[in-house]
Amino acid sequence: MAGKWKNNPAGSTNSYRGDVLRVLGALKVATADQIQRIGAPHLSFRHAGKKTPSEQKQARTASHTGALSDLRKHGLSENGGSTDTGEALRNLTLKGLEAASYELRRPVAEMGSTARGAGSSGASHPMAVNETAIALLRPKPDLDKLADDPADVRAAAQAAVDEPAGIGTIASYWTEAPLPATGTWNTPGKGGAQADIVLTAPQDGVPLLFIEVDNCHESAEELADQLEKYARFFRRRIKDTDGRERPMWRTRWTAPEDRFGDEPHPPVLLVFNRLGDRNSNRTIPRLRELTRHLWAGERYEDHHLVPWRQVTVRVAWSPAARASARRVVRGWG
């Protein structure tokens, strides 16, 4: 026991440290609250008797806060500034990303950056990305861990379990994923995009989905430029390990082919978070005009409309992204 406390003075367990590594490995930067809601959602139903919401949050996140402290002692995590509301942000070090790669069963080369400095300006966009991921995940509490809790706590948790299921697990999500138009995966060149979220959950009918989150700060022209970069990436072909030329995205991610082969590219879900000053209801019609050449089908001699699309786009409002994510890929799986 003495050795345990010496190594992990905050008293954290392997389970909670694993939660931290998996969540930060996937999302790059997050608060203890977000880590807890994803990694141990059953804790959200405890401590309801605390006097204030602040005290409730402190109690339910205490285990993961301890895990963060112990991981920081080992050089795996670090403090990354704070949100606009004053919550502490956490991210992994390079050593922590390597540890997280084992938890997520993901190659180290695909883990991305440490997100150091993301909290220097409040991290409003990373927080919106995280909340979109949580809305899609819909983490369910483990009822067995609440077996000894009061009846009202178990009833509330049961109600959450009975709600519609989410999509995938935290290991299904990739954030800040480079989409190189030139260069390589590890050294992208100019002109490429960076996906806010890449979701791979074939077990839930979503084999591959790219997600962009906008806090209503960007104009239709800026969003259209981002989708043009997606189209450029989707068109790019490189030689695979067998010497055959394939779309670059298929050398990292998989998705079923339909009768059009590789041409119907992976869909992009555009999620608006109504935070900024721009009116998204006005942005969308203009965006539709600017990007019609990317998503509209083509008429052929037999007058059939064939969807040789460069980008398939669907718009959703956060947190209603979950249902849209399922609809946008209904042609797959």
Short mmCIF file of C-alpha atoms in Angstrom, two decimals:
data_model
loop_
_atom_site.label_atom_id
_atom_site.label_comp_id
_atom_site.label_asym_id
_atom_site.label_seq_id
_atom_site.Cartn_x
_atom_site.Cartn_y
_atom_site.Cartn_z
CA MET A 1 0.00 0.00 0.00
CA ALA A 2 2.85 2.40 0.82
CA GLY A 3 4.30 1.88 -2.67
CA LYS A 4 0.93 2.65 -4.24
CA TRP A 5 0.61 5.97 -2.43
CA LYS A 6 4.22 6.84 -3.25
CA ASN A 7 3.64 6.28 -6.97
CA ASN A 8 0.19 7.87 -7.03
CA PRO A 9 -0.09 10.27 -4.09
CA ALA A 10 -3.58 11.41 -5.14
CA GLY A 11 -4.77 7.83 -4.67
CA SER A 12 -6.11 7.35 -8.20
CA THR A 13 -6.92 3.93 -9.61
CA ASN A 14 -5.89 2.37 -12.91
CA SER A 15 -9.48 2.70 -14.09
CA TYR A 16 -9.69 6.46 -13.63
CA ARG A 17 -6.21 7.04 -15.05
CA GLY A 18 -7.27 4.97 -18.05
CA ASP A 19 -10.35 7.19 -18.47
CA VAL A 20 -8.14 10.27 -18.58
CA LEU A 21 -5.74 8.79 -21.12
CA ARG A 22 -8.53 7.58 -23.42
CA VAL A 23 -10.51 10.83 -23.34
CA LEU A 24 -7.53 13.17 -23.71
CA GLY A 25 -5.97 10.88 -26.30
CA ALA A 26 -9.09 11.22 -28.44
CA LEU A 27 -10.16 14.81 -27.68
CA LYS A 28 -6.69 16.30 -27.06
CA VAL A 29 -7.88 18.86 -24.48
CA ALA A 30 -10.76 18.62 -22.00
CA THR A 31 -12.00 19.57 -18.54
CA ALA A 32 -12.27 17.13 -15.64
CA ASP A 33 -16.05 17.46 -16.00
CA GLN A 34 -15.96 16.28 -19.62
CA ILE A 35 -13.57 13.45 -18.78
CA GLN A 36 -15.89 12.26 -16.01
CA ARG A 37 -19.05 12.47 -18.13
CA ILE A 38 -17.43 10.32 -20.81
CA GLY A 39 -15.30 7.95 -18.73
CA ALA A 40 -17.51 7.34 -15.69
CA PRO A 41 -21.04 8.61 -16.41
CA HIS A 42 -22.47 6.78 -13.39
CA LEU A 43 -20.82 9.43 -11.18
CA SER A 44 -23.11 12.08 -12.70
CA PHE A 45 -26.01 10.61 -10.72
CA ARG A 46 -24.34 10.76 -7.33
CA HIS A 47 -23.87 13.64 -4.89
CA ALA A 48 -27.28 15.13 -5.72
CA GLY A 49 -27.58 16.07 -2.06
CA LYS A 50 -24.79 18.64 -2.28
CA LYS A 51 -25.94 22.19 -1.66
CA THR A 52 -24.79 23.78 -4.93
CA PRO A 53 -24.09 22.62 -8.51
CA SER A 54 -20.45 23.63 -7.96
CA GLU A 55 -20.16 21.30 -4.97
CA GLN A 56 -21.85 18.52 -6.93
CA LYS A 57 -19.39 18.92 -9.80
CA GLN A 58 -16.42 18.97 -7.45
CA ALA A 59 -17.61 15.75 -5.81
CA ARG A 60 -18.35 13.81 -8.97
CA THR A 61 -15.10 14.84 -10.68
CA ALA A 62 -12.87 14.27 -7.64
CA SER A 63 -11.70 10.82 -8.78
CA HIS A 64 -10.66 12.03 -12.22
CA THR A 65 -9.08 15.16 -10.78
CA GLY A 66 -6.94 12.86 -8.62
CA ALA A 67 -6.08 10.76 -11.66
CA LEU A 68 -5.02 13.90 -13.53
CA SER A 69 -2.82 14.90 -10.61
CA ASP A 70 -1.11 11.51 -10.53
CA LEU A 71 -0.61 11.47 -14.31
CA ARG A 72 0.89 14.92 -14.10
CA LYS A 73 3.33 13.65 -11.47
CA HIS A 74 4.43 10.98 -13.95
CA GLY A 75 4.82 13.52 -16.76
CA LEU A 76 1.86 12.23 -18.76
CA SER A 77 -0.57 15.15 -18.42
CA GLU A 78 -0.34 18.88 -17.82
CA ASN A 79 -2.55 21.88 -17.15
CA GLY A 80 -3.55 23.66 -20.33
CA GLY A 81 -5.06 26.97 -19.28
CA SER A 82 -8.75 27.48 -18.63
CA THR A 83 -12.08 27.85 -20.40
CA ASP A 84 -14.03 31.10 -20.71
CA THR A 85 -15.93 30.04 -17.58
CA GLY A 86 -12.77 29.40 -15.57
CA GLU A 87 -12.66 25.59 -15.68
CA ALA A 88 -9.18 24.10 -15.80
CA LEU A 89 -8.18 22.50 -19.09
CA ARG A 90 -5.99 19.41 -19.25
CA ASN A 91 -3.98 17.87 -22.06
CA LEU A 92 -1.44 15.10 -22.48
CA THR A 93 2.30 15.44 -22.98
CA LEU A 94 4.08 13.55 -25.75
CA LYS A 95 4.75 10.80 -23.20
CA GLY A 96 1.06 10.85 -22.33
CA LEU A 97 0.02 10.53 -25.98
CA GLU A 98 2.20 7.44 -26.24
CA ALA A 99 0.48 5.96 -23.19
CA ALA A 100 -2.93 6.89 -24.60
CA SER A 101 -2.12 5.12 -27.86
CA TYR A 102 -2.06 1.82 -25.96
CA GLU A 103 -5.39 2.59 -24.28
CA LEU A 104 -7.03 3.50 -27.60
CA ARG A 105 -5.18 0.80 -29.56
CA ARG A 106 -4.15 3.47 -32.04
CA PRO A 107 -0.69 3.87 -33.65
CA VAL A 108 1.41 6.54 -31.97
CA ALA A 109 1.92 8.22 -35.34
CA GLU A 110 -1.85 8.78 -35.57
CA MET A 111 -2.28 10.33 -32.12
CA GLY A 112 -1.81 13.90 -33.30
CA SER A 113 -0.48 16.83 -31.29
CA THR A 114 -0.48 17.56 -27.56
CA ALA A 115 -2.84 20.57 -27.95
CA ARG A 116 -0.49 22.60 -25.75
CA GLY A 117 -1.66 26.22 -25.65
CA ALA A 118 -5.26 25.47 -26.66
CA GLY A 119 -6.52 27.16 -23.50
CA SER A 120 -4.68 30.43 -24.01
CA SER A 121 -7.82 32.05 -25.46
CA GLY A 122 -10.55 30.16 -23.61
CA ALA A 123 -10.72 27.13 -25.91
CA SER A 124 -14.30 27.86 -26.99
CA HIS A 125 -13.95 25.84 -30.18
CA PRO A 126 -12.33 22.73 -28.61
CA MET A 127 -15.03 22.80 -25.94
CA ALA A 128 -17.75 22.91 -28.62
CA VAL A 129 -16.06 19.99 -30.40
CA ASN A 130 -15.98 18.03 -27.13
CA GLU A 131 -19.64 18.71 -26.40
CA THR A 132 -20.55 17.58 -29.93
CA ALA A 133 -18.67 14.33 -29.31
CA ILE A 134 -20.49 13.85 -25.99
CA ALA A 135 -23.85 14.52 -27.68
CA LEU A 136 -23.02 11.79 -30.21
CA LEU A 137 -21.62 9.38 -27.62
CA ARG A 138 -24.49 9.65 -25.11
CA PRO A 139 -22.43 7.86 -22.44
CA LYS A 140 -24.57 5.41 -20.45
CA PRO A 141 -24.09 4.86 -16.70
CA ASP A 142 -23.08 1.42 -15.48
CA LEU A 143 -26.02 0.42 -13.27
CA ASP A 144 -23.95 -2.21 -11.46
CA LYS A 145 -21.79 0.57 -10.03
CA LEU A 146 -24.89 2.18 -8.54
CA ALA A 147 -26.28 -0.99 -6.95
CA ASP A 148 -25.77 0.35 -3.41
CA ASP A 149 -26.99 3.88 -4.13
CA PRO A 150 -30.43 5.23 -3.11
CA ALA A 151 -33.47 4.28 -5.18
CA ASP A 152 -33.87 7.75 -6.68
CA VAL A 153 -30.27 7.69 -7.94
CA ARG A 154 -30.76 4.29 -9.56
CA ALA A 155 -34.06 5.42 -11.11
CA ALA A 156 -32.45 8.48 -12.68
CA ALA A 157 -29.61 6.36 -14.04
CA GLN A 158 -32.07 3.79 -15.41
CA ALA A 159 -33.90 6.57 -17.25
CA ALA A 160 -30.63 7.57 -18.91
CA VAL A 161 -29.92 3.96 -19.88
CA ASP A 162 -33.39 3.69 -21.45
CA GLU A 163 -32.82 6.70 -23.72
CA PRO A 164 -31.73 6.15 -27.35
CA ALA A 165 -28.22 4.80 -27.70
CA GLY A 166 -25.29 6.94 -28.74
CA ILE A 167 -22.75 6.28 -31.48
CA GLY A 168 -19.51 4.43 -30.83
CA THR A 169 -17.13 4.66 -27.90
CA ILE A 170 -14.50 7.28 -27.15
CA ALA A 171 -12.08 5.17 -29.21
CA SER A 172 -14.35 5.81 -32.23
CA TYR A 173 -13.47 9.52 -32.22
CA TRP A 174 -10.46 11.31 -33.68
CA THR A 175 -10.05 15.07 -33.30
CA GLU A 176 -7.82 17.56 -35.12
CA ALA A 177 -7.22 14.97 -37.84
CA PRO A 178 -5.11 16.31 -40.74
CA LEU A 179 -6.54 15.84 -44.25
CA PRO A 180 -3.50 16.58 -46.42
CA ALA A 181 -4.05 17.90 -49.94
CA THR A 182 -0.27 17.73 -50.38
CA GLY A 183 2.50 16.18 -48.34
CA THR A 184 2.03 13.16 -46.10
CA TRP A 185 -0.14 12.21 -43.14
CA ASN A 186 2.61 13.11 -40.68
CA THR A 187 3.87 16.15 -42.60
CA PRO A 188 0.87 17.73 -44.33
CA GLY A 189 1.59 20.35 -46.98
CA LYS A 190 -0.29 23.55 -47.70
CA GLY A 191 -3.88 23.65 -48.87
CA GLY A 192 -5.28 20.86 -46.72
CA ALA A 193 -8.01 20.74 -44.09
CA GLN A 194 -8.11 19.56 -40.50
CA ALA A 195 -11.21 17.67 -39.43
CA ASP A 196 -12.66 18.69 -36.07
CA ILE A 197 -13.90 15.12 -35.56
CA VAL A 198 -13.57 11.90 -37.52
CA LEU A 199 -16.06 9.27 -36.34
CA THR A 200 -15.63 5.58 -37.13
CA ALA A 201 -18.37 3.40 -35.62
CA PRO A 202 -19.37 0.68 -38.11
CA GLN A 203 -20.93 -1.29 -35.26
CA ASP A 204 -23.52 1.49 -34.98
CA GLY A 205 -24.07 2.02 -38.70
CA VAL A 206 -21.62 4.93 -39.02
CA PRO A 207 -18.54 3.51 -40.78
CA LEU A 208 -16.94 6.89 -41.46
CA LEU A 209 -18.12 10.45 -40.84
CA PHE A 210 -16.25 13.76 -40.86
CA ILE A 211 -17.63 16.47 -38.56
CA GLU A 212 -17.02 20.22 -38.61
CA VAL A 213 -18.17 22.36 -35.68
CA ASP A 214 -18.80 26.08 -36.15
CA ASN A 215 -19.52 28.45 -33.26
CA CYS A 216 -21.28 30.81 -35.68
CA HIS A 217 -18.17 32.94 -36.07
CA GLU A 218 -17.35 31.93 -39.66
CA SER A 219 -18.95 33.31 -42.81
CA ALA A 220 -20.51 31.17 -45.54
CA GLU A 221 -17.48 31.93 -47.71
CA GLU A 222 -15.08 30.68 -45.02
CA LEU A 223 -17.09 27.49 -44.52
CA ALA A 224 -17.27 26.94 -48.29
CA ASP A 225 -13.48 27.23 -48.47
CA GLN A 226 -13.19 24.56 -45.79
CA LEU A 227 -15.47 22.21 -47.76
CA GLU A 228 -13.41 22.87 -50.91
CA LYS A 229 -10.39 21.62 -48.97
CA TYR A 230 -12.32 18.50 -48.00
CA ALA A 231 -13.16 17.90 -51.65
CA ARG A 232 -9.53 18.34 -52.63
CA PHE A 233 -8.49 15.79 -50.01
CA PHE A 234 -11.18 13.30 -51.03
CA ARG A 235 -10.03 13.52 -54.67
CA ARG A 236 -6.42 12.82 -53.80
CA ARG A 237 -5.14 9.36 -54.71
CA ILE A 238 -1.90 7.72 -53.59
CA LYS A 239 -0.31 4.30 -53.88
CA ASP A 240 -1.31 1.88 -51.14
CA THR A 241 0.91 -0.81 -49.61
CA ASP A 242 -0.06 -3.24 -52.40
CA GLY A 243 1.13 -0.79 -55.07
CA ARG A 244 -2.40 0.04 -56.23
CA GLU A 245 -3.58 3.63 -56.37
CA ARG A 246 -6.47 4.41 -54.01
CA PRO A 247 -8.14 7.46 -52.50
CA MET A 248 -5.83 8.66 -49.75
CA TRP A 249 -8.58 8.53 -47.14
CA ARG A 250 -8.99 4.78 -47.75
CA THR A 251 -5.38 4.16 -46.74
CA ARG A 252 -6.24 5.23 -43.17
CA TRP A 253 -9.99 4.65 -42.79
CA THR A 254 -12.34 2.06 -44.22
CA ALA A 255 -15.89 2.35 -45.49
CA PRO A 256 -18.03 0.06 -47.66
CA GLU A 257 -18.18 0.67 -51.39
CA ASP A 258 -21.52 0.97 -53.15
CA ARG A 259 -22.33 0.58 -56.84
CA PHE A 260 -20.43 3.78 -57.59
CA GLY A 261 -17.21 2.47 -56.09
CA ASP A 262 -15.01 5.11 -54.48
CA GLU A 263 -16.74 8.08 -56.05
CA PRO A 264 -19.37 8.83 -53.35
CA HIS A 265 -16.93 10.32 -50.87
CA PRO A 266 -17.35 10.13 -47.09
CA PRO A 267 -20.02 12.49 -45.75
CA VAL A 268 -19.35 15.66 -43.78
CA LEU A 269 -21.64 16.73 -40.94
CA LEU A 270 -21.58 20.48 -40.28
CA VAL A 271 -22.69 21.25 -36.72
CA PHE A 272 -23.62 24.81 -35.75
CA ASN A 273 -23.20 25.84 -32.13
CA ARG A 274 -25.14 29.06 -31.67
CA LEU A 275 -22.49 30.99 -29.80
CA GLY A 276 -21.23 33.72 -32.11
CA ASP A 277 -22.93 36.69 -33.73
CA ARG A 278 -23.56 35.18 -37.15
CA ASN A 279 -27.10 34.03 -37.96
CA SER A 280 -26.69 30.45 -39.13
CA ASN A 281 -30.15 30.53 -40.74
CA ARG A 282 -28.74 33.10 -43.14
CA THR A 283 -25.37 31.39 -43.51
CA ILE A 284 -26.79 28.06 -44.68
CA PRO A 285 -28.62 29.26 -47.86
CA ARG A 286 -25.51 31.16 -48.97
CA LEU A 287 -23.31 28.15 -48.17
CA ARG A 288 -25.63 25.97 -50.25
CA GLU A 289 -25.17 28.28 -53.24
CA LEU A 290 -21.40 28.41 -52.89
CA THR A 291 -20.97 24.62 -52.60
CA ARG A 292 -23.64 23.27 -54.96
CA HIS A 293 -20.96 22.05 -57.37
CA LEU A 294 -19.56 19.89 -54.55
CA TRP A 295 -22.70 18.05 -53.47
CA ALA A 296 -25.19 18.16 -56.37
CA GLY A 297 -25.63 15.14 -58.64
CA GLU A 298 -25.09 15.05 -62.41
CA ARG A 299 -27.65 14.39 -65.15
CA TYR A 300 -26.79 11.69 -67.66
CA GLU A 301 -28.25 10.87 -71.07
CA ASP A 302 -30.88 8.55 -69.62
CA HIS A 303 -32.03 11.49 -67.44
CA HIS A 304 -31.10 9.71 -64.24
CA LEU A 305 -29.45 11.76 -61.52
CA VAL A 306 -26.20 10.09 -60.50
CA PRO A 307 -24.61 11.31 -57.24
CA TRP A 308 -20.99 11.74 -58.32
CA ARG A 309 -20.53 14.00 -55.34
CA GLN A 310 -17.27 15.42 -54.14
CA VAL A 311 -18.67 16.11 -50.67
CA THR A 312 -21.91 14.99 -49.06
CA VAL A 313 -22.93 17.63 -46.52
CA ARG A 314 -25.59 17.65 -43.84
CA VAL A 315 -26.23 20.47 -41.39
CA ALA A 316 -27.21 19.98 -37.74
CA TRP A 317 -27.66 22.11 -34.66
CA SER A 318 -25.70 21.13 -31.60
CA PRO A 319 -26.58 19.00 -29.67
CA ALA A 320 -28.97 17.48 -32.26
CA ALA A 321 -25.98 16.11 -34.17
CA ARG A 322 -26.55 12.50 -33.14
CA ALA A 323 -29.68 11.92 -35.23
CA SER A 324 -28.18 13.77 -38.20
CA ALA A 325 -25.04 11.65 -37.99
CA ARG A 326 -27.13 8.52 -38.44
CA ARG A 327 -29.15 10.01 -41.32
CA VAL A 328 -26.18 11.34 -43.23
CA VAL A 329 -24.67 7.86 -43.57
CA ARG A 330 -27.91 5.93 -44.06
CA GLY A 331 -26.68 4.71 -47.44
CA TRP A 332 -23.79 2.84 -45.83
CA GLY A 333 -23.62 -0.20 -43.62
#
